[in-house]
XYZ file of C-alpha atoms in Angstrom:
573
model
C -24.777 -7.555 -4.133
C -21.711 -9.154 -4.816
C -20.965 -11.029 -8.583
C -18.877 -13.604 -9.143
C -17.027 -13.096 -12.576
C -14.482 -15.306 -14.361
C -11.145 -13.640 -15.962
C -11.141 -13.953 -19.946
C -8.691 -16.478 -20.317
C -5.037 -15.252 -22.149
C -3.027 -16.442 -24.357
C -0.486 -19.158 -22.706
C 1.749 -20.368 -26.290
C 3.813 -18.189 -25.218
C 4.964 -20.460 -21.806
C 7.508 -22.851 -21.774
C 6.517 -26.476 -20.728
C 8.134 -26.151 -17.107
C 5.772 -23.433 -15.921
C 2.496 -25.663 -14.454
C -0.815 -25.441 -16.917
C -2.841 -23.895 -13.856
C -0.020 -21.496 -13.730
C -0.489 -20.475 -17.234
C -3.626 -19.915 -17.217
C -3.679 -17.502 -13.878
C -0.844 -15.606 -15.227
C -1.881 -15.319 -18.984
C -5.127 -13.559 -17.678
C -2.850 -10.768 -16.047
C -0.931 -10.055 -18.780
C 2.090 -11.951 -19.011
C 2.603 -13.901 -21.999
C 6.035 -15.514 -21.791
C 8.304 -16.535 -19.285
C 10.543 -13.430 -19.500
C 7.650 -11.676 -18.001
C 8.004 -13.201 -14.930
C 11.839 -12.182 -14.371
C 12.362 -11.974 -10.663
C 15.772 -11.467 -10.849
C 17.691 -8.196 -9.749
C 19.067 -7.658 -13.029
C 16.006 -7.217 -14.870
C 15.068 -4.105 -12.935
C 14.558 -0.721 -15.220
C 18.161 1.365 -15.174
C 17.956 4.513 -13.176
C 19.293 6.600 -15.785
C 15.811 6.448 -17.594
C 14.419 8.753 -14.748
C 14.298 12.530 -15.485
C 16.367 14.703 -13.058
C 17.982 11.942 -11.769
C 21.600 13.366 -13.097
C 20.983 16.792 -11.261
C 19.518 15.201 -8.032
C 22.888 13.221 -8.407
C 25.096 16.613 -8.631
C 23.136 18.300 -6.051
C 23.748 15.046 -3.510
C 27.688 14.827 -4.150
C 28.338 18.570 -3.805
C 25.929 18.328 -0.406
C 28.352 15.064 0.670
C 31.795 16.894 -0.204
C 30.897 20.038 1.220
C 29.452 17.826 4.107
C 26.154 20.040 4.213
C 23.372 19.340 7.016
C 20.856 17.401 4.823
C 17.227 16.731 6.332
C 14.688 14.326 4.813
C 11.307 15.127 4.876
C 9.466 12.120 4.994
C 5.228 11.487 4.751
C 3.264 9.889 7.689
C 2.547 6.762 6.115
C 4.678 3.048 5.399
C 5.754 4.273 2.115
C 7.211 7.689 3.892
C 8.491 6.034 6.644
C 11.098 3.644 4.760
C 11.711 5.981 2.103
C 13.219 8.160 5.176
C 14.474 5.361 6.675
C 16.021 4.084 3.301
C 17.355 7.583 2.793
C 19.093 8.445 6.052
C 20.679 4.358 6.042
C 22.023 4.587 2.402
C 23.242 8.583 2.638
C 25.039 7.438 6.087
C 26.686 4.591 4.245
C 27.727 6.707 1.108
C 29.882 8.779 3.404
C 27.378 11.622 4.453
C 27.889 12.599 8.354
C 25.113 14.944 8.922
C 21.789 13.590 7.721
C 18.399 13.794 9.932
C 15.041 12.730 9.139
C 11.816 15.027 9.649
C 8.285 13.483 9.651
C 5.406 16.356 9.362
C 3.115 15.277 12.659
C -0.416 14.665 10.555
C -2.449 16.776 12.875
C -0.483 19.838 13.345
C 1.299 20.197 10.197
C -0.501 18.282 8.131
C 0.596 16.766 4.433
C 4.203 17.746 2.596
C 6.533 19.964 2.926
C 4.339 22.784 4.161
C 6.181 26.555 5.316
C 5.789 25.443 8.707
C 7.970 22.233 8.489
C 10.336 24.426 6.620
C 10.527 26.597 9.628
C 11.189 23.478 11.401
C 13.663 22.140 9.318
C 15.431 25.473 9.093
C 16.028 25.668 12.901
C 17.823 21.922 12.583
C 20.307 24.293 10.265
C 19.464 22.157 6.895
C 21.502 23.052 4.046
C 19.839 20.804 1.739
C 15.955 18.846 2.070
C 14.791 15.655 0.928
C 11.544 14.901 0.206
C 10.597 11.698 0.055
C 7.592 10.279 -0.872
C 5.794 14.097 -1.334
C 6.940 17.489 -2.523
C 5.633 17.664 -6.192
C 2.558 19.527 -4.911
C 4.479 21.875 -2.551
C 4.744 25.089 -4.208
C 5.340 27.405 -1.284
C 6.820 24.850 0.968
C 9.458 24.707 -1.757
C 9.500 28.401 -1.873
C 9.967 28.769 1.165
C 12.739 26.688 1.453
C 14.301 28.693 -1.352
C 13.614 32.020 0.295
C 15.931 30.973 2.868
C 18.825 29.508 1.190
C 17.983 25.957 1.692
C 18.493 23.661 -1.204
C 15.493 20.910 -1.851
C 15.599 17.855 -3.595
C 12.033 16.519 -4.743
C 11.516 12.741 -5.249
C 7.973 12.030 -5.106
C 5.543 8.964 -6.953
C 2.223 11.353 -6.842
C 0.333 12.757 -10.017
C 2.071 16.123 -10.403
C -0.437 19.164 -11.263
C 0.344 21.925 -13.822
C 2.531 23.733 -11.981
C 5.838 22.420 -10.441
C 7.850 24.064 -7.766
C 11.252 25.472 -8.161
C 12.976 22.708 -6.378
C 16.933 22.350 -7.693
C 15.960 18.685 -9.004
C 12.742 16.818 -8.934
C 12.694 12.952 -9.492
C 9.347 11.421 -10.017
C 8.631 9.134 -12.673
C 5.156 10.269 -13.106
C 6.560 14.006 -13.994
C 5.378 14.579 -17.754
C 8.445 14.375 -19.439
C 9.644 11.295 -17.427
C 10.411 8.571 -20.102
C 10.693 5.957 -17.056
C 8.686 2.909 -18.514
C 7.343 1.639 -15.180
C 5.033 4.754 -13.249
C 4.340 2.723 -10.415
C 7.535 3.168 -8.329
C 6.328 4.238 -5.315
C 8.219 7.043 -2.611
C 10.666 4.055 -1.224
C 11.086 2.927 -5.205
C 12.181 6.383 -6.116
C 14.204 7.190 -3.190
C 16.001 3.643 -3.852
C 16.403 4.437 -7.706
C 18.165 7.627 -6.197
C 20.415 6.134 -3.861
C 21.537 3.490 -6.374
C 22.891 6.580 -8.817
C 24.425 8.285 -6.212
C 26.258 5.240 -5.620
C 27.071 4.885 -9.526
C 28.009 8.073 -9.676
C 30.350 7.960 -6.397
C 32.079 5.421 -7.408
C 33.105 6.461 -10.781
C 34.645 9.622 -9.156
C 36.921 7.117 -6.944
C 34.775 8.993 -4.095
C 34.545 5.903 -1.686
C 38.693 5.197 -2.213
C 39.081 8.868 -1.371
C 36.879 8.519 1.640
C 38.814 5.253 3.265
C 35.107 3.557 3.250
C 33.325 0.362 2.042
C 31.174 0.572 -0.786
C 27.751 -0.660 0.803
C 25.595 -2.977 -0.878
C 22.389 -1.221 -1.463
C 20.558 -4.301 -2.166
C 20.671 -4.771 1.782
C 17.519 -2.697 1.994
C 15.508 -4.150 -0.485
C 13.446 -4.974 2.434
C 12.564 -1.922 3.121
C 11.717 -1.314 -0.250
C 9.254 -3.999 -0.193
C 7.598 -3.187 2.441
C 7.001 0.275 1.233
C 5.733 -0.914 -1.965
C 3.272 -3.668 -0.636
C 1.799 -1.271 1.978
C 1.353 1.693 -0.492
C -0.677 -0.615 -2.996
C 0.533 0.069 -5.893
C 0.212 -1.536 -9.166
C 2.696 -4.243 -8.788
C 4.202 -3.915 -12.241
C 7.348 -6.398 -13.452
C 9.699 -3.457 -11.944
C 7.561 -3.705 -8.646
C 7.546 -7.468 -8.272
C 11.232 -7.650 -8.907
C 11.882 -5.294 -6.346
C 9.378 -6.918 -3.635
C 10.645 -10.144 -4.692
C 14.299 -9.548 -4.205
C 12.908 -7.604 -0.680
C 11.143 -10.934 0.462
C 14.013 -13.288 -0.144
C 16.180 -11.209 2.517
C 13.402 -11.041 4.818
C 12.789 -14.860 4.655
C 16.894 -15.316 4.707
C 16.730 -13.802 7.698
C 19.066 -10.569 6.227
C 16.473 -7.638 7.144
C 16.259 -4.881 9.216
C 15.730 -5.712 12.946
C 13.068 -3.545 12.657
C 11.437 -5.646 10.347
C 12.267 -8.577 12.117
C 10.426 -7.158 15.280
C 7.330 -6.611 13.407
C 7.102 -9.974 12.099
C 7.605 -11.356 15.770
C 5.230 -9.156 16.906
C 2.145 -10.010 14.431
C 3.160 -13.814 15.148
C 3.857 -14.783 11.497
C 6.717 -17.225 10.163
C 9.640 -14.986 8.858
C 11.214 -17.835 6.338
C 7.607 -18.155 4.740
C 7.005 -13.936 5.176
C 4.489 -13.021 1.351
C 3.001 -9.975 0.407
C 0.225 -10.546 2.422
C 2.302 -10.749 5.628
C 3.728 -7.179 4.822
C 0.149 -5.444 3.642
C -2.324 -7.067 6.204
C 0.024 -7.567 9.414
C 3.720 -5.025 9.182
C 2.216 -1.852 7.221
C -0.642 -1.272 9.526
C 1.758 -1.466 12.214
C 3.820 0.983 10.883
C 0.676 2.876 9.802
C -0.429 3.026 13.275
C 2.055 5.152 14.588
C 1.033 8.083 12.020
C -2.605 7.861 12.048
C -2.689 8.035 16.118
C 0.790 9.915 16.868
C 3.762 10.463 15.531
C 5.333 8.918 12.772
C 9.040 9.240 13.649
C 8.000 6.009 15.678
C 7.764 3.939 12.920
C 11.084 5.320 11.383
C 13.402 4.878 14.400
C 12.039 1.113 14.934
C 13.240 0.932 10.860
C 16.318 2.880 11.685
C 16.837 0.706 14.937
C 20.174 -1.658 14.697
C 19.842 -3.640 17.967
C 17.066 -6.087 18.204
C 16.192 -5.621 21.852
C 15.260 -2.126 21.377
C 13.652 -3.094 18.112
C 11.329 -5.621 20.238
C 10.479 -2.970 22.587
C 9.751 0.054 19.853
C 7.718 -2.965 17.728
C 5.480 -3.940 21.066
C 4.741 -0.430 21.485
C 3.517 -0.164 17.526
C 1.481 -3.271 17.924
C -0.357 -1.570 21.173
C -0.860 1.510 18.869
C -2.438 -0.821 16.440
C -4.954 -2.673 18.368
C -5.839 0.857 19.411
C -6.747 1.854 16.185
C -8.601 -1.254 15.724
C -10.741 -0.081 18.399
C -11.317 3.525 17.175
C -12.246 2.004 13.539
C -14.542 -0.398 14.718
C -16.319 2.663 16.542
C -16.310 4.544 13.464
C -17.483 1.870 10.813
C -20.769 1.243 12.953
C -21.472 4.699 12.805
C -20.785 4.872 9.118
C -22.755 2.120 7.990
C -25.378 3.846 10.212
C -25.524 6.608 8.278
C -25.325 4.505 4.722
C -28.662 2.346 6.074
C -30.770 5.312 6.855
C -29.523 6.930 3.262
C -31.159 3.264 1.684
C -34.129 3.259 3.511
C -34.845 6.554 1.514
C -33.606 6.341 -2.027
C -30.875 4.552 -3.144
C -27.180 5.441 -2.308
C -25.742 8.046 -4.032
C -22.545 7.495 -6.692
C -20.064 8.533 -4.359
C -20.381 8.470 -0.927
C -19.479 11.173 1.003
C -18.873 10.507 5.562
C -18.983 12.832 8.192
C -18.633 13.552 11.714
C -16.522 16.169 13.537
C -15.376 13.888 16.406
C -14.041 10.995 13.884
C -10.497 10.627 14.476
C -8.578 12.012 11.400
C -5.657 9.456 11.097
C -8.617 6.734 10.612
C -10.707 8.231 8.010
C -8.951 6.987 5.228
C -9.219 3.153 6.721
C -12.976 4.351 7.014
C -13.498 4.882 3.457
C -11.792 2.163 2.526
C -14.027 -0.135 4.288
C -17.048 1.766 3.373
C -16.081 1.313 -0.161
C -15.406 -2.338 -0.119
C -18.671 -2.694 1.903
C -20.900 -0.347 -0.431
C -19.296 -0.668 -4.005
C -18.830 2.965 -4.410
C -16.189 6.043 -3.765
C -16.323 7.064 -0.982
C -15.143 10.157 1.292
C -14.955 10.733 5.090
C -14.333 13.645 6.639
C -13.163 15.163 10.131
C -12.855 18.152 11.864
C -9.417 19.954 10.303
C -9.260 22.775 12.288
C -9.944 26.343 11.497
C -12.959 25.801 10.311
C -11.783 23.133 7.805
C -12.653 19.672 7.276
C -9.824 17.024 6.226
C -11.344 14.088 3.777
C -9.435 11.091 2.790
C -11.084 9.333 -0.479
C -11.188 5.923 -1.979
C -12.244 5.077 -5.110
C -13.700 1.987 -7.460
C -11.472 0.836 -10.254
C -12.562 3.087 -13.979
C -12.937 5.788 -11.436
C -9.447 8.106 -10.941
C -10.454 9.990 -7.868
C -7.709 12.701 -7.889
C -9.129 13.646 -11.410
C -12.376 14.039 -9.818
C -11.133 16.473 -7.321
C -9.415 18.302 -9.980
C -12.908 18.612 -12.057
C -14.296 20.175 -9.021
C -12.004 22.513 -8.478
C -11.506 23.558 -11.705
C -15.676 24.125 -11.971
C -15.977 25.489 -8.102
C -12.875 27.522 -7.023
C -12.907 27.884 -3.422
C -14.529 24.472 -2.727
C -11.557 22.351 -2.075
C -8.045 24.072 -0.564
C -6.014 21.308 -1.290
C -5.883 18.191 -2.694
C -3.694 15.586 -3.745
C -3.112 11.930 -4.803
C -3.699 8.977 -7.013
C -6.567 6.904 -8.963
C -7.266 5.036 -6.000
C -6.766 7.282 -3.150
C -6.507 11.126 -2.432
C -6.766 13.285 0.120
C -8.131 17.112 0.216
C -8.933 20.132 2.506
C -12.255 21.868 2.389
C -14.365 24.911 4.299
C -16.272 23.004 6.699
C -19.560 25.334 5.726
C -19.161 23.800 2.624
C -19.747 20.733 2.770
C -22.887 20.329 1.615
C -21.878 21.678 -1.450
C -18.597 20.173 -1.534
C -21.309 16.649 -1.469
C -23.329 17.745 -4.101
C -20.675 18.580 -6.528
C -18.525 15.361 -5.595
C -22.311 13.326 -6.931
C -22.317 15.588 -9.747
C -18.957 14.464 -10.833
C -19.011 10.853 -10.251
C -22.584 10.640 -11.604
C -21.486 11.670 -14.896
C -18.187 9.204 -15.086
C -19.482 5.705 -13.688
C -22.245 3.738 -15.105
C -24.671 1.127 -12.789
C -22.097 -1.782 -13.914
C -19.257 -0.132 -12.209
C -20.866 -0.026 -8.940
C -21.717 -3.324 -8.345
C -19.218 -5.371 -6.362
C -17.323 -7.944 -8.765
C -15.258 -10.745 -7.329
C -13.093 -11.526 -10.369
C -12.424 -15.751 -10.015
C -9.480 -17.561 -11.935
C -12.516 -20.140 -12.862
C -13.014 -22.744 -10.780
C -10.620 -25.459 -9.540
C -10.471 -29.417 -10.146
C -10.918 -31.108 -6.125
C -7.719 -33.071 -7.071
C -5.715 -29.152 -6.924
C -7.680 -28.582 -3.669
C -4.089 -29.485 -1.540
C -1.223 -28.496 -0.102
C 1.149 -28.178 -3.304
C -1.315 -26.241 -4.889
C -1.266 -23.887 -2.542
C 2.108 -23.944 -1.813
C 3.195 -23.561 -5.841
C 0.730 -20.286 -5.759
C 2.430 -18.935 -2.479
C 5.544 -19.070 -4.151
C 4.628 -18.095 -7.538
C 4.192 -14.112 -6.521
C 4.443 -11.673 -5.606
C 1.570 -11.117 -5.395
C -0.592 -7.813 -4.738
C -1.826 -4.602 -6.691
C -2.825 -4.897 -10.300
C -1.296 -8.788 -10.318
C -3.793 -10.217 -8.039
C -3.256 -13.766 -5.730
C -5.119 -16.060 -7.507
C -9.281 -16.642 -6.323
C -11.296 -19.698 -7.829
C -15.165 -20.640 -7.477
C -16.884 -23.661 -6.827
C -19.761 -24.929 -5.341
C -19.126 -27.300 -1.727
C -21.129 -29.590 0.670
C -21.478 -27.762 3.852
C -20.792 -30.719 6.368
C -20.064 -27.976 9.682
C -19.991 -24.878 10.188
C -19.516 -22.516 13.443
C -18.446 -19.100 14.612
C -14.846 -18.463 15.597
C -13.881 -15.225 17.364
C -17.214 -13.815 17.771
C -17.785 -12.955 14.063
C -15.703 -15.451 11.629
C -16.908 -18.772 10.022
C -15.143 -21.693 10.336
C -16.196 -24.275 7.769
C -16.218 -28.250 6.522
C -16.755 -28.097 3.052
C -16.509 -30.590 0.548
C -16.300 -30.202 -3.150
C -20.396 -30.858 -4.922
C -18.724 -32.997 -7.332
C -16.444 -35.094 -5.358
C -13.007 -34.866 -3.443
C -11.542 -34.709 0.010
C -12.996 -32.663 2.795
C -11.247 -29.133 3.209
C -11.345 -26.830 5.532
C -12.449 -22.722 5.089
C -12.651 -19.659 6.801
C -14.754 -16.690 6.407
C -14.070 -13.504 7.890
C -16.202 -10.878 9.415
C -19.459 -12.585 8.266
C -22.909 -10.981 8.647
C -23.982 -12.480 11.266
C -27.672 -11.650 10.427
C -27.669 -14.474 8.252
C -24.708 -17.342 9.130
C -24.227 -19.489 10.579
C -26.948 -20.846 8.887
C -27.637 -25.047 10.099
C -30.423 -24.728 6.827
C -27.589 -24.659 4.250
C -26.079 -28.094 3.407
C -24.409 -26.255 0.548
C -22.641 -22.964 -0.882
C -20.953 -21.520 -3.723
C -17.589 -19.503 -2.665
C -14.934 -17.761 -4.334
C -11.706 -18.337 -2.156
C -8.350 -18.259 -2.182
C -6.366 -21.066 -0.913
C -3.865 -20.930 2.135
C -1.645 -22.599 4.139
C -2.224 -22.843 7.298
C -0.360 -23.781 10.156
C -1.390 -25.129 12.954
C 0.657 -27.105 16.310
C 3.492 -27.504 13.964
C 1.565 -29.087 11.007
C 0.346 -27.498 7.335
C -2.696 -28.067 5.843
C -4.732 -26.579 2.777
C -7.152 -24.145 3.963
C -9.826 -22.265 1.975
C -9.752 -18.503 2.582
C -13.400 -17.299 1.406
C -13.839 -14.020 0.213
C -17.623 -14.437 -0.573
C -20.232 -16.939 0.144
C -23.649 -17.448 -0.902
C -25.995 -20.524 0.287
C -27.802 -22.609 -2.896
């Protein structure tokens, strides 16, 4: 059951007159409360030097650069890792460093971080120095390892640290306790920028780049990278964050990104001058995300490495068949999921937390799986798949007032043993666990989650920006809230309710529903779209009218833009 609430309207004195009333109103309920809030500008980004250990990850970078060490990156085998490597091994190259490699661990034979065995593998490249990016906090004997060899490592990491740290030379994360960084939702390519942009500082005050006979680059030049890191890894997009995917879309749409980028925006068919958030969540991460879940993530960093559009084209066609692919598997694996959740309600009710699993489930998939599980079944939810040696891997998602790497962490800490490893955020986390325990591994996970939700929490809420006068139902509206982003994580694109005529309706593509509404009490005739109805109950000819909440779009169609509803839930009156 789905419920449509309305935001608590904020307080909007605080606005000067230029900013539109319906824009006050949407962005008063998220927080802001004056215009300075809504700086988009480069200079209002945080300084670097409020991140901890970002002075000796500086030292340890400009020795490794004048002694010219062999410096690998060890990236993750998601968006966010792979243009935090990417990001790393462009800026390091331009700073003047002549041996720098990238290493990705392959997700189904060395699974997450910077494990002994990718050690190994980065020792036999003869690294002098590793850089993790987006992991490495939770690495204690990867980092030993390391150590135990001579190798230097360099930490920079966005995930929830746990008690113990490992003996890295410098660690930058701004989540790290003693981290006085004001915005904790950087993300790996947000740190690993941060870091790059105080090496640079730091060069250039020791006349390094003179010295060197090279240009100073202009690190701002992969902002686009840094967007698209940030959008795909959902995180809360904070001030900090929507400067930084702001100043990332504005190259993108200039035409001034990667040709990497460029390639995947060709390749999902979308308009690169009007490129949003959206664009980069929905249509260029999963691409990206495609190559780690099914193969091998180095894919996805050479087509963001890649300078010459041609190849770019070819490496982006390839990710987009790897995509479609995974489409296919998922599909597969939902049916078989929401199997399982129907014959759990025809007994009791579903449990709290939901917990998936089959062995032949395809591991780089699960976490899309309990994703869609959760949005489907208003609960957190884990899936697991055969790990190997007797292990299972699980990849959770949780409901918001629900931190989920907490609740692994409570079941550890009561039942040692039960989980190997785990790791993440609030939202999402991942863990390892003896597949003959898995029963009691489900039984705990209910315990847990039982105790910290209430019935409230696990209902689905649509939250609606109230509902929206039929003379707003146009094109400029829904152009001014395109452009009045970014949008995404924690700052939400705007929805709105309202109750419409139903004057056609018919399936498109086998499972969407492609409407003629008109507003109940009076205005122009609109069009809508509703994605991946249940086709159990629409099209429906009995319903002459609905209530929605929606989102509005532009939509373009043989050359021409029009308003178009996108509905996010429908129910007939």
């Amino acid at each position: 059951m789905i419920e449509i609430q309305r935001r608590p309207e904020g307080d909007t004195s605080g606005f000067s007159a230029h900013i539109p009333p319906l824009l006050r109103r949407i962005y008063a309920s998220r927080g802001i409360e004056r215009d300075s809030d809504l700086e988009r500008g480069a200079r209002g980004l945080l300084p670097f030097t409020q991140l901890a250990g970002i002075e000796q990850a500086v030292t340890l970078l400009v020795d490794a650069l004048r002694q010219q060490r062999k410096m690998v990156i060890v990236g993750d085998f998601d968006a966010d890792g792979a243009t935090s490597s990417a990001l790393s091994v462009i800026a390091l190259r331009q700073l003047g460093a002549h041996h720098v490699d990238y290493l990705v661990p392959n997700r189904f034979e060395d699974g997450y971080g910077l494990s002994p065995d990718v050690v190994e593998q980065v020792a036999n490249r003869g690294a002098e120095l590793i850089i993790t990016v987006d992991n490495g906090v939770s690495s204690l004997t990867g980092v030993q390892a390391a150590k135990d060899r001579g190798i230097a490592v360099l930490v920079t990491d966005h995930h929830l640290p746990g008690e113990v740290l490992p003996a890295a030379d410098a660690i930058v994360n701004p989540n790290l306790h003693e981290c006085g960084f004001p915005s904790k939702a950087l993300c790996g390519v947000g740190v690993a920028f941060y870091l790059m942009l105080a090496l640079r500082a730091e060069l250039r005050r020791i006349n390094w780049f003179a010295e060197q006979k090279i240009t100073e680059p202009n690190l701002a030049n992969l902002l686009d990278l840094v967007a698209l890191g940030t959008v795909a890894d959902v995180v809360p997009l904070d001030k900090n964050n929507r400067i930084l995917v702001f100043q990332g879309l504005q190259r993108i749409r200039a035409g001034q990104c990667r040709p990497g980028i460029q390639a995947l925006i060709e390749v999902a068919n979308r308009e690169q001058s009007r490129v949003v958030t959206g664009d980069l969540g929905f249509a260029l991460g999963p691409r990206i995300n495609a190559a780690g879940r099914l193969e091998d993530m180095s894919h996805g960093v050479e087509l963001l490495l890649c300078d010459e559009i041609n190849l770019a084209r070819q490496l982006a066609s390839e990710l987009d068949g790897l995509n479609q692919t995974r489409k296919e598997i998922e599909q597969g694996m939902k049916e078989e999921a929401v199997a399982i959740c129907e014959r759990l309600q025809l007994g009791d009710d579903l449990p709290c937390g939901i917990v998936l699993h089959q062995n032949d489930w395809h591991q780089g998939v699960i976490g899309i799986l309990a994703s869609r599980i959760k949005d489907q079944y208003h609960r957190p939810v884990i899936a697991f798949a055969d790990g190997g040696d007797n292990t299972l891997k699980g990849s959770c998602r949780s409901i918001v007032g629900l931190h989920m790497r907490d609740v692994l962490d409570q079941i550890d800490t009561r039942h040692p043993g039960l989980i190997l490893k785990f790791g993440g955020h609030a939202m999402a986390a991942g863990l390892t666990i003896p597949a003959d325990q898995l029963n009691a591994f489900r039984a705990a996970f209910e315990g847990v989650v039982q105790a910290e939700v209430d019935e409230s929490s696990l209902r689905g809420v649509l939250l609606s920006d109230g509902e929206l006068a039929p003379a707003d139902i146009n094109l400029q509206t829904a152009e001014l809230l395109r452009q009045s982003g970014p949008w995404g994580q924690a700052f939400p694109e705007p929805m709105f309710d309202g109750e419409f005529r139903v004057l056609q309706q018919r399936l498109v593509g086998g499972k969407h529903l492609k409407l003629m509404l008109e507003p109940v009490v009076g205005g122009l005739m609109v069009d809508a779209i509703a994605f991946n109805v249940d086709l159990r109950r629409w099209p429906d000819a009995s319903v002459n009218q609905v209530k929605l909440a929606y989102r509005l779009d532009v939509n373009l169609f043989r050359g021409n833009y029009s308003v178009q509803l996108m509905v996010e839930h429908l129910d007939a009156i």
